[in-house]
């Protein structure tokens, strides 16, 4: 069999060896290679499908502005923390108490996508029955919270599954599914609005256009859920995937038979955490930075820049901010497999700290209604419009590269039998970073810090 990418533990870089992973039989490795293309694309689609739920909550900002503009909710800053904290807490309790292993991957996925579809229906029906802005907003936010919790069943399961494979390429597919979902979701939402209402819809038709676009957008979300369940079922029928899952289940059953106590399980998780502490910390810092800045600061900047010149493009600028970040994130994840030789876990950690400079760069272009002492682009209005989009693209690009490499290498620092747990712990760090960053961003908007 050809050379197989394996993790060299000391240097923490992805390199090529001529031998194979001794922990996995030859026939399983051969079967992985035979089905490599389908497994890779299936993992990409599956993670993209559960991230479709997350991005659907985030992408419809123009609908939220029109529907809930008179409510007490600031959706530009609220959508992300309301979604991500249940995601983190759900994953945390599953890992700490071992519920993820007890429930099993198939049950987690089936329950998860059923909840996704119910949430999508709830979001649509609050509009169909014309609930008041406050009531409708509350229903939408509760649905977003359930979507976040459900991601702890689905997305975390896919990360854990990808960590069972002997090479980082399949974890890269999960990461690329994240970026792919983002760009397709926001691009699709923008195209729906263009097809339904055109570039300059009549003011009297705006509300109807937003409703029709929104219905189409969330209906596609339901279709994606059905396709994901079918795809996952087909993936489980591949012998090598079945072997890896069965082996992991046997390891779980062995621990249960040995009556592993909670202190023993926590000690095992702490041992794994100490081994992967560098990539785990990097994941947390990467997403704390990204979600502190995105999307709230960019959306506020766009609305303020449009208001300064009484421009009508403020709504479209919101889509521009979302597109730039998500396209940057996508390209970062596409490029990352080629960049493994140039990064170690130590250098990734250094870059996660340095990229906080991008957040400062966004603040340099935030007008802040005179409350932002960092604003320095008052005399270069046209450049600032471009600048904010460029920085959001750079923010997404660096997120894609650094998160993919650190997540790809992290679980392969531990033995095969510990990799699912390592993947779950890495996912926990990722979710905590998203939740922390989005909460800081929400506080910026809630308190109008620096005029945000």
Tab-separated table of C-alpha atoms in Angstrom:
chain	number	residue	atom	x	y	z
A	1	UNK	CA	0.000	0.000	0.000
A	2	UNK	CA	1.242	3.528	-0.653
A	3	UNK	CA	2.695	5.769	1.986
A	4	UNK	CA	0.340	6.820	4.725
A	5	UNK	CA	0.323	10.225	6.479
A	6	UNK	CA	1.153	9.590	10.128
A	7	UNK	CA	1.723	11.921	13.040
A	8	UNK	CA	5.238	12.268	14.412
A	9	UNK	CA	4.570	12.994	18.051
A	10	UNK	CA	7.779	14.889	18.853
A	11	UNK	CA	7.687	17.561	16.188
A	12	UNK	CA	3.895	17.656	15.907
A	13	UNK	CA	4.044	18.007	12.133
A	14	UNK	CA	2.298	15.979	9.471
A	15	UNK	CA	4.945	13.939	7.640
A	16	UNK	CA	4.993	10.873	5.380
A	17	UNK	CA	6.189	7.458	6.468
A	18	UNK	CA	6.534	4.333	4.345
A	19	UNK	CA	5.219	2.132	7.138
A	20	UNK	CA	1.681	2.025	8.451
A	21	UNK	CA	-0.129	2.455	11.719
A	22	UNK	CA	0.585	-0.787	13.594
A	23	UNK	CA	-2.544	-0.361	15.698
A	24	UNK	CA	-4.868	-0.893	12.713
A	25	UNK	CA	-4.855	-4.104	10.568
A	26	UNK	CA	-3.664	-3.971	6.966
A	27	UNK	CA	-7.036	-4.951	5.500
A	28	UNK	CA	-8.744	-2.068	7.324
A	29	UNK	CA	-6.165	0.420	6.059
A	30	UNK	CA	-6.631	-0.977	2.539
A	31	UNK	CA	-10.398	-0.573	2.811
A	32	UNK	CA	-9.960	3.019	3.987
A	33	UNK	CA	-7.902	3.727	0.886
A	34	UNK	CA	-10.435	1.976	-1.380
A	35	UNK	CA	-13.267	4.109	-0.016
A	36	UNK	CA	-11.149	7.146	0.686
A	37	UNK	CA	-12.937	9.524	-1.685
A	38	UNK	CA	-16.446	8.730	-0.420
A	39	UNK	CA	-15.415	8.791	3.263
A	40	UNK	CA	-13.716	12.174	2.791
A	41	UNK	CA	-16.651	13.760	0.977
A	42	UNK	CA	-19.196	12.187	3.352
A	43	UNK	CA	-17.443	13.643	6.385
A	44	UNK	CA	-17.227	17.024	4.667
A	45	UNK	CA	-20.948	16.979	3.866
A	46	UNK	CA	-21.996	15.690	7.288
A	47	UNK	CA	-20.163	18.360	9.237
A	48	UNK	CA	-21.262	20.931	6.687
A	49	UNK	CA	-24.881	19.858	7.171
A	50	UNK	CA	-24.891	20.301	10.940
A	51	UNK	CA	-22.999	23.594	10.532
A	52	UNK	CA	-25.718	24.529	8.028
A	53	UNK	CA	-28.014	24.725	11.046
A	54	UNK	CA	-25.603	27.035	12.867
A	55	UNK	CA	-25.019	29.267	9.845
A	56	UNK	CA	-28.741	29.375	9.063
A	57	UNK	CA	-29.242	30.924	12.482
A	58	UNK	CA	-26.503	33.440	11.721
A	59	UNK	CA	-27.001	34.240	8.029
A	60	UNK	CA	-30.574	35.578	7.988
A	61	UNK	CA	-29.570	38.871	9.605
A	62	UNK	CA	-31.558	40.977	7.142
A	63	UNK	CA	-34.725	39.039	8.041
A	64	UNK	CA	-34.093	39.501	11.759
A	65	UNK	CA	-33.595	43.247	11.285
A	66	UNK	CA	-36.905	43.542	9.442
A	67	UNK	CA	-38.908	41.120	11.593
A	68	UNK	CA	-37.603	41.972	15.059
A	69	UNK	CA	-36.467	45.559	14.623
A	70	UNK	CA	-39.062	46.762	17.143
A	71	UNK	CA	-38.378	44.025	19.693
A	72	UNK	CA	-36.054	44.141	22.693
A	73	UNK	CA	-33.577	41.750	21.030
A	74	UNK	CA	-30.385	42.800	19.211
A	75	UNK	CA	-30.009	39.886	16.808
A	76	UNK	CA	-26.770	41.186	15.255
A	77	UNK	CA	-25.005	40.296	18.506
A	78	UNK	CA	-27.345	37.741	20.089
A	79	UNK	CA	-27.568	34.948	17.501
A	80	UNK	CA	-24.077	33.595	18.124
A	81	UNK	CA	-23.915	33.449	21.962
A	82	UNK	CA	-27.466	32.085	22.194
A	83	UNK	CA	-26.446	29.259	19.853
A	84	UNK	CA	-22.949	28.527	21.095
A	85	UNK	CA	-23.294	28.348	24.895
A	86	UNK	CA	-25.809	25.457	24.739
A	87	UNK	CA	-23.406	23.854	22.249
A	88	UNK	CA	-20.523	24.092	24.712
A	89	UNK	CA	-22.537	23.032	27.782
A	90	UNK	CA	-24.054	20.061	25.929
A	91	UNK	CA	-20.607	18.875	24.855
A	92	UNK	CA	-19.131	19.515	28.306
A	93	UNK	CA	-21.652	17.364	30.172
A	94	UNK	CA	-21.483	14.625	27.544
A	95	UNK	CA	-17.709	14.402	27.861
A	96	UNK	CA	-17.525	14.769	31.655
A	97	UNK	CA	-20.157	12.121	32.348
A	98	UNK	CA	-19.473	9.900	29.340
A	99	UNK	CA	-22.980	10.337	27.919
A	100	UNK	CA	-21.611	10.691	24.386
A	101	UNK	CA	-20.256	7.125	24.481
A	102	UNK	CA	-23.380	5.708	26.152
A	103	UNK	CA	-25.716	7.167	23.549
A	104	UNK	CA	-23.735	5.982	20.519
A	105	UNK	CA	-22.969	7.794	17.263
A	106	UNK	CA	-26.040	6.628	15.327
A	107	UNK	CA	-28.497	7.641	18.063
A	108	UNK	CA	-26.777	10.997	18.493
A	109	UNK	CA	-27.047	11.757	14.791
A	110	UNK	CA	-30.663	10.567	14.450
A	111	UNK	CA	-31.853	12.522	17.496
A	112	UNK	CA	-29.806	15.539	16.474
A	113	UNK	CA	-31.190	15.930	12.978
A	114	UNK	CA	-34.736	15.355	14.207
A	115	UNK	CA	-34.284	18.279	16.601
A	116	UNK	CA	-32.773	20.390	13.815
A	117	UNK	CA	-35.893	19.906	11.693
A	118	UNK	CA	-38.247	20.689	14.578
A	119	UNK	CA	-36.330	23.907	15.280
A	120	UNK	CA	-36.518	24.945	11.635
A	121	UNK	CA	-40.297	24.397	11.671
A	122	UNK	CA	-40.650	26.435	14.881
A	123	UNK	CA	-38.722	29.349	13.349
A	124	UNK	CA	-40.887	29.291	10.215
A	125	UNK	CA	-44.199	28.905	12.082
A	126	UNK	CA	-43.617	31.906	14.355
A	127	UNK	CA	-43.663	34.009	11.196
A	128	UNK	CA	-46.539	32.133	9.545
A	129	UNK	CA	-48.751	32.763	12.597
A	130	UNK	CA	-47.492	36.365	12.843
A	131	UNK	CA	-46.362	36.247	16.466
A	132	UNK	CA	-45.561	39.603	18.053
A	133	UNK	CA	-41.933	40.759	17.618
A	134	UNK	CA	-41.031	39.960	21.230
A	135	UNK	CA	-42.801	36.571	21.217
A	136	UNK	CA	-41.463	35.650	17.789
A	137	UNK	CA	-37.978	36.767	18.767
A	138	UNK	CA	-38.107	34.655	21.920
A	139	UNK	CA	-39.250	31.588	19.927
A	140	UNK	CA	-36.436	32.083	17.420
A	141	UNK	CA	-33.791	32.489	20.127
A	142	UNK	CA	-35.016	29.383	21.999
A	143	UNK	CA	-34.878	27.443	18.708
A	144	UNK	CA	-31.334	28.716	18.164
A	145	UNK	CA	-30.392	27.525	21.648
A	146	UNK	CA	-31.762	24.055	20.866
A	147	UNK	CA	-29.830	24.083	17.571
A	148	UNK	CA	-26.667	24.866	19.541
A	149	UNK	CA	-27.293	22.048	22.005
A	150	UNK	CA	-28.066	19.691	19.128
A	151	UNK	CA	-24.705	20.513	17.549
A	152	UNK	CA	-23.144	18.979	20.650
A	153	UNK	CA	-24.777	15.717	19.534
A	154	UNK	CA	-24.053	15.917	15.810
A	155	UNK	CA	-20.958	18.002	15.103
A	156	UNK	CA	-19.096	16.653	18.130
A	157	UNK	CA	-19.949	13.119	16.945
A	158	UNK	CA	-18.457	13.777	13.504
A	159	UNK	CA	-15.281	15.267	14.994
A	160	UNK	CA	-14.969	12.212	17.242
A	161	UNK	CA	-15.492	9.860	14.290
A	162	UNK	CA	-12.869	11.621	12.174
A	163	UNK	CA	-10.366	11.360	15.030
A	164	UNK	CA	-10.540	7.543	14.824
A	165	UNK	CA	-8.843	7.497	11.409
A	166	UNK	CA	-5.037	7.061	11.350
A	167	UNK	CA	-4.363	10.293	9.458
A	168	UNK	CA	-5.358	13.933	9.653
A	169	UNK	CA	-6.880	14.111	6.148
A	170	UNK	CA	-10.318	13.046	7.397
A	171	UNK	CA	-10.304	15.581	10.212
A	172	UNK	CA	-9.366	18.123	7.538
A	173	UNK	CA	-12.530	17.080	5.674
A	174	UNK	CA	-14.577	17.876	8.790
A	175	UNK	CA	-12.889	21.265	9.051
A	176	UNK	CA	-13.397	21.968	5.355
A	177	UNK	CA	-17.064	21.044	5.756
A	178	UNK	CA	-17.267	23.827	8.305
A	179	UNK	CA	-15.913	26.409	5.860
A	180	UNK	CA	-17.836	25.040	2.872
A	181	UNK	CA	-21.109	25.212	4.768
A	182	UNK	CA	-20.455	28.827	5.691
A	183	UNK	CA	-19.814	30.088	2.178
A	184	UNK	CA	-22.624	28.080	0.568
A	185	UNK	CA	-25.092	29.089	3.265
A	186	UNK	CA	-24.537	32.835	3.129
A	187	UNK	CA	-24.099	32.797	-0.674
A	188	UNK	CA	-27.330	30.844	-1.059
A	189	UNK	CA	-29.170	33.228	1.257
A	190	UNK	CA	-27.901	36.225	-0.724
A	191	UNK	CA	-28.866	34.660	-4.068
A	192	UNK	CA	-32.375	33.873	-2.798
A	193	UNK	CA	-32.837	37.517	-1.832
A	194	UNK	CA	-31.578	38.627	-5.250
A	195	UNK	CA	-33.839	36.192	-7.123
A	196	UNK	CA	-36.929	37.058	-5.096
A	197	UNK	CA	-36.518	40.817	-4.789
A	198	UNK	CA	-33.717	41.987	-7.080
A	199	UNK	CA	-30.967	44.440	-6.194
A	200	UNK	CA	-33.253	47.401	-5.485
A	201	UNK	CA	-36.690	46.139	-4.400
A	202	UNK	CA	-39.534	48.535	-3.898
A	203	UNK	CA	-39.739	49.689	-0.262
A	204	UNK	CA	-43.347	48.488	0.025
A	205	UNK	CA	-42.334	44.980	-1.086
A	206	UNK	CA	-39.353	44.580	1.250
A	207	UNK	CA	-41.227	42.809	4.058
A	208	UNK	CA	-42.830	40.254	1.701
A	209	UNK	CA	-39.500	39.631	-0.035
A	210	UNK	CA	-37.799	38.995	3.295
A	211	UNK	CA	-40.531	36.524	4.306
A	212	UNK	CA	-40.469	34.547	1.055
A	213	UNK	CA	-36.665	34.401	1.050
A	214	UNK	CA	-36.669	33.299	4.663
A	215	UNK	CA	-39.200	30.503	4.049
A	216	UNK	CA	-37.171	29.149	1.129
A	217	UNK	CA	-33.936	29.400	3.101
A	218	UNK	CA	-35.159	27.421	6.119
A	219	UNK	CA	-37.032	24.888	3.989
A	220	UNK	CA	-33.733	23.980	2.321
A	221	UNK	CA	-32.325	23.497	5.821
A	222	UNK	CA	-34.921	20.744	6.436
A	223	UNK	CA	-34.033	19.012	3.148
A	224	UNK	CA	-30.327	19.078	4.077
A	225	UNK	CA	-31.148	17.285	7.353
A	226	UNK	CA	-32.843	14.393	5.525
A	227	UNK	CA	-29.889	14.041	3.146
A	228	UNK	CA	-27.422	14.022	6.055
A	229	UNK	CA	-29.136	11.105	7.820
A	230	UNK	CA	-29.085	9.103	4.565
A	231	UNK	CA	-25.404	9.920	3.992
A	232	UNK	CA	-24.408	8.906	7.532
A	233	UNK	CA	-26.254	5.599	7.227
A	234	UNK	CA	-24.372	4.867	3.998
A	235	UNK	CA	-21.049	5.809	5.597
A	236	UNK	CA	-21.578	3.337	8.443
A	237	UNK	CA	-21.949	0.489	5.928
A	238	UNK	CA	-18.303	0.834	4.831
A	239	UNK	CA	-16.331	-2.041	6.482
A	240	UNK	CA	-13.369	0.074	7.619
A	241	UNK	CA	-15.635	2.713	9.193
A	242	UNK	CA	-17.625	-0.051	10.880
A	243	UNK	CA	-14.379	-1.547	12.201
A	244	UNK	CA	-13.154	1.742	13.685
A	245	UNK	CA	-16.495	2.399	15.360
A	246	UNK	CA	-16.780	-1.194	16.614
A	247	UNK	CA	-13.260	-1.060	18.019
A	248	UNK	CA	-14.046	2.197	19.770
A	249	UNK	CA	-17.306	0.749	21.124
A	250	UNK	CA	-15.426	-2.300	22.416
A	251	UNK	CA	-12.972	-0.051	24.222
A	252	UNK	CA	-15.928	1.782	25.761
A	253	UNK	CA	-17.571	-1.523	26.732
A	254	UNK	CA	-14.299	-2.713	28.291
A	255	UNK	CA	-14.158	0.365	30.469
A	256	UNK	CA	-17.788	-0.152	31.451
A	257	UNK	CA	-17.110	-3.821	32.261
A	258	UNK	CA	-14.167	-2.781	34.399
A	259	UNK	CA	-16.581	-0.388	36.080
A	260	UNK	CA	-14.532	2.689	35.375
A	261	UNK	CA	-15.533	5.216	38.017
A	262	UNK	CA	-16.061	8.896	37.330
A	263	UNK	CA	-12.772	9.829	39.059
A	264	UNK	CA	-10.940	7.273	36.914
A	265	UNK	CA	-12.616	8.604	33.753
A	266	UNK	CA	-11.794	12.190	34.704
A	267	UNK	CA	-8.195	11.195	35.396
A	268	UNK	CA	-8.022	9.615	31.918
A	269	UNK	CA	-9.491	12.747	30.335
A	270	UNK	CA	-7.027	14.930	32.246
A	271	UNK	CA	-4.144	12.740	31.076
A	272	UNK	CA	-5.271	13.142	27.471
A	273	UNK	CA	-5.801	16.884	27.963
A	274	UNK	CA	-2.252	17.323	29.225
A	275	UNK	CA	-0.896	15.661	26.077
A	276	UNK	CA	-2.950	17.850	23.731
A	277	UNK	CA	-2.863	21.021	25.854
A	278	UNK	CA	-1.141	23.152	23.182
A	279	UNK	CA	-3.572	22.496	20.284
A	280	UNK	CA	-6.474	22.575	22.770
A	281	UNK	CA	-5.484	26.040	24.011
A	282	UNK	CA	-4.940	27.190	20.434
A	283	UNK	CA	-8.480	26.150	19.465
A	284	UNK	CA	-9.884	28.148	22.364
A	285	UNK	CA	-7.891	31.300	21.540
A	286	UNK	CA	-8.560	31.081	17.781
A	287	UNK	CA	-12.327	31.084	18.176
A	288	UNK	CA	-12.400	33.536	21.076
A	289	UNK	CA	-10.693	36.068	18.821
A	290	UNK	CA	-12.819	35.260	15.761
A	291	UNK	CA	-16.187	35.451	17.493
A	292	UNK	CA	-15.288	38.558	19.495
A	293	UNK	CA	-14.848	40.358	16.186
A	294	UNK	CA	-17.349	38.554	13.955
A	295	UNK	CA	-20.053	39.289	12.997
A	296	UNK	CA	-21.080	42.098	15.373
A	297	UNK	CA	-18.235	44.585	14.862
A	298	UNK	CA	-18.363	44.228	11.071
A	299	UNK	CA	-22.151	44.629	10.953
A	300	UNK	CA	-22.036	47.690	13.224
A	301	UNK	CA	-19.272	49.214	11.096
A	302	UNK	CA	-21.272	48.692	7.904
A	303	UNK	CA	-24.458	50.192	9.314
A	304	UNK	CA	-22.594	53.177	10.741
A	305	UNK	CA	-20.633	53.809	7.536
A	306	UNK	CA	-23.861	53.693	5.517
A	307	UNK	CA	-25.591	56.041	7.948
A	308	UNK	CA	-22.755	58.590	7.715
A	309	UNK	CA	-23.517	59.136	4.026
A	310	UNK	CA	-27.227	58.294	4.086
A	311	UNK	CA	-26.422	55.311	1.839
A	312	UNK	CA	-28.917	52.552	1.068
A	313	UNK	CA	-26.396	49.707	0.851
A	314	UNK	CA	-26.247	49.010	4.604
A	315	UNK	CA	-28.339	45.830	4.337
A	316	UNK	CA	-26.188	44.436	1.536
A	317	UNK	CA	-23.021	45.322	3.469
A	318	UNK	CA	-24.152	42.899	6.184
A	319	UNK	CA	-24.111	40.131	3.575
A	320	UNK	CA	-20.702	41.378	2.458
A	321	UNK	CA	-19.268	41.011	5.973
A	322	UNK	CA	-20.663	37.483	6.286
A	323	UNK	CA	-19.425	36.515	2.827
A	324	UNK	CA	-15.896	37.865	3.364
A	325	UNK	CA	-15.358	36.045	6.659
A	326	UNK	CA	-16.827	32.766	5.446
A	327	UNK	CA	-14.976	32.815	2.130
A	328	UNK	CA	-11.758	33.545	4.011
A	329	UNK	CA	-12.473	30.663	6.393
A	330	UNK	CA	-13.170	28.356	3.443
A	331	UNK	CA	-9.977	29.221	1.567
A	332	UNK	CA	-7.992	28.830	4.785
A	333	UNK	CA	-9.293	25.290	5.216
A	334	UNK	CA	-8.602	24.472	1.558
A	335	UNK	CA	-5.021	25.716	1.828
A	336	UNK	CA	-4.219	24.189	5.216
A	337	UNK	CA	-3.313	20.632	4.005
A	338	UNK	CA	-0.529	22.164	1.911
A	339	UNK	CA	0.700	24.232	4.858
A	340	UNK	CA	1.260	21.409	7.375
A	341	UNK	CA	5.023	21.204	6.629
A	342	UNK	CA	5.426	24.898	7.489
A	343	UNK	CA	3.645	24.847	10.857
A	344	UNK	CA	4.300	23.179	14.169
A	345	UNK	CA	1.892	23.267	17.091
A	346	UNK	CA	4.208	25.788	18.733
A	347	UNK	CA	4.144	28.171	15.760
A	348	UNK	CA	0.359	27.797	15.461
A	349	UNK	CA	0.023	28.867	19.084
A	350	UNK	CA	2.190	31.934	18.448
A	351	UNK	CA	0.040	32.948	15.472
A	352	UNK	CA	-3.162	32.525	17.490
A	353	UNK	CA	-1.870	35.219	19.838
A	354	UNK	CA	-0.597	37.559	17.111
A	355	UNK	CA	-3.891	37.508	15.164
A	356	UNK	CA	-5.605	39.531	17.898
A	357	UNK	CA	-4.101	42.404	15.933
A	358	UNK	CA	-6.885	41.822	13.374
A	359	UNK	CA	-9.473	42.703	16.029
A	360	UNK	CA	-7.650	45.972	16.640
A	361	UNK	CA	-7.630	46.577	12.875
A	362	UNK	CA	-11.429	46.284	12.818
A	363	UNK	CA	-11.729	48.800	15.641
A	364	UNK	CA	-9.570	51.245	13.669
A	365	UNK	CA	-12.366	51.411	11.083
A	366	UNK	CA	-15.361	51.433	13.474
A	367	UNK	CA	-16.804	55.004	13.493
A	368	UNK	CA	-18.408	54.431	16.892
A	369	UNK	CA	-20.523	57.614	16.754
A	370	UNK	CA	-17.605	59.533	18.243
A	371	UNK	CA	-17.124	57.061	21.121
A	372	UNK	CA	-14.254	55.075	19.594
A	373	UNK	CA	-10.859	56.702	20.275
A	374	UNK	CA	-9.203	54.119	18.005
A	375	UNK	CA	-11.135	55.246	14.905
A	376	UNK	CA	-8.607	56.770	12.498
A	377	UNK	CA	-10.254	56.511	9.079
A	378	UNK	CA	-12.618	59.441	9.141
A	379	UNK	CA	-10.956	60.994	6.094
A	380	UNK	CA	-10.723	57.816	4.002
A	381	UNK	CA	-14.362	56.755	3.900
A	382	UNK	CA	-14.201	54.718	0.674
A	383	UNK	CA	-11.053	52.905	1.786
A	384	UNK	CA	-12.625	52.118	5.150
A	385	UNK	CA	-15.602	50.429	3.453
A	386	UNK	CA	-13.118	48.120	1.727
A	387	UNK	CA	-10.877	47.837	4.807
A	388	UNK	CA	-13.545	46.334	7.044
A	389	UNK	CA	-14.347	43.672	4.442
A	390	UNK	CA	-10.666	42.900	3.908
A	391	UNK	CA	-9.980	42.467	7.642
A	392	UNK	CA	-12.995	40.156	7.990
A	393	UNK	CA	-11.600	38.077	5.113
A	394	UNK	CA	-8.173	37.916	6.805
A	395	UNK	CA	-9.847	36.971	10.081
A	396	UNK	CA	-11.671	34.095	8.386
A	397	UNK	CA	-8.561	32.982	6.455
A	398	UNK	CA	-6.434	32.746	9.594
A	399	UNK	CA	-9.242	30.959	11.446
A	400	UNK	CA	-9.454	28.335	8.704
A	401	UNK	CA	-5.710	27.672	8.532
A	402	UNK	CA	-4.902	27.618	12.243
A	403	UNK	CA	-7.985	25.734	13.429
A	404	UNK	CA	-7.620	23.040	10.757
A	405	UNK	CA	-3.958	22.369	11.476
A	406	UNK	CA	-4.275	22.325	15.266
A	407	UNK	CA	-7.370	20.102	15.176
A	408	UNK	CA	-5.799	17.829	12.581
A	409	UNK	CA	-2.675	17.253	14.655
A	410	UNK	CA	-4.052	17.290	18.197
A	411	UNK	CA	-5.855	13.906	18.454
A	412	UNK	CA	-2.933	12.123	16.779
A	413	UNK	CA	-0.681	12.921	19.709
A	414	UNK	CA	-2.396	10.121	21.667
A	415	UNK	CA	-2.806	6.342	21.050
A	416	UNK	CA	-5.633	5.055	18.845
A	417	UNK	CA	-7.871	4.021	21.753
A	418	UNK	CA	-7.785	7.563	23.187
A	419	UNK	CA	-8.400	9.447	19.956
A	420	UNK	CA	-12.180	9.723	20.191
A	421	UNK	CA	-11.813	11.247	23.654
A	422	UNK	CA	-9.067	13.551	22.361
A	423	UNK	CA	-11.355	14.655	19.514
A	424	UNK	CA	-14.168	15.321	21.978
A	425	UNK	CA	-11.862	17.374	24.225
A	426	UNK	CA	-10.591	19.376	21.233
A	427	UNK	CA	-14.182	19.990	20.212
A	428	UNK	CA	-14.901	21.180	23.741
A	429	UNK	CA	-12.103	23.747	23.483
A	430	UNK	CA	-13.416	24.884	20.111
A	431	UNK	CA	-16.964	25.352	21.445
A	432	UNK	CA	-15.729	27.165	24.560
A	433	UNK	CA	-13.767	29.574	22.369
A	434	UNK	CA	-16.796	30.253	20.177
A	435	UNK	CA	-19.024	30.782	23.216
A	436	UNK	CA	-16.548	33.042	25.009
A	437	UNK	CA	-15.815	35.143	21.932
A	438	UNK	CA	-19.455	35.541	20.978
A	439	UNK	CA	-20.296	36.616	24.532
A	440	UNK	CA	-17.564	39.265	24.508
A	441	UNK	CA	-18.869	40.437	21.130
A	442	UNK	CA	-22.414	40.547	22.532
A	443	UNK	CA	-21.234	42.684	25.456
A	444	UNK	CA	-19.654	45.088	22.959
A	445	UNK	CA	-23.011	45.514	21.253
A	446	UNK	CA	-25.118	45.468	24.431
A	447	UNK	CA	-23.048	48.147	26.191
A	448	UNK	CA	-22.044	49.999	22.997
A	449	UNK	CA	-18.390	49.762	23.960
A	450	UNK	CA	-16.375	51.995	21.619
A	451	UNK	CA	-19.694	52.876	19.974
A	452	UNK	CA	-20.233	49.337	18.642
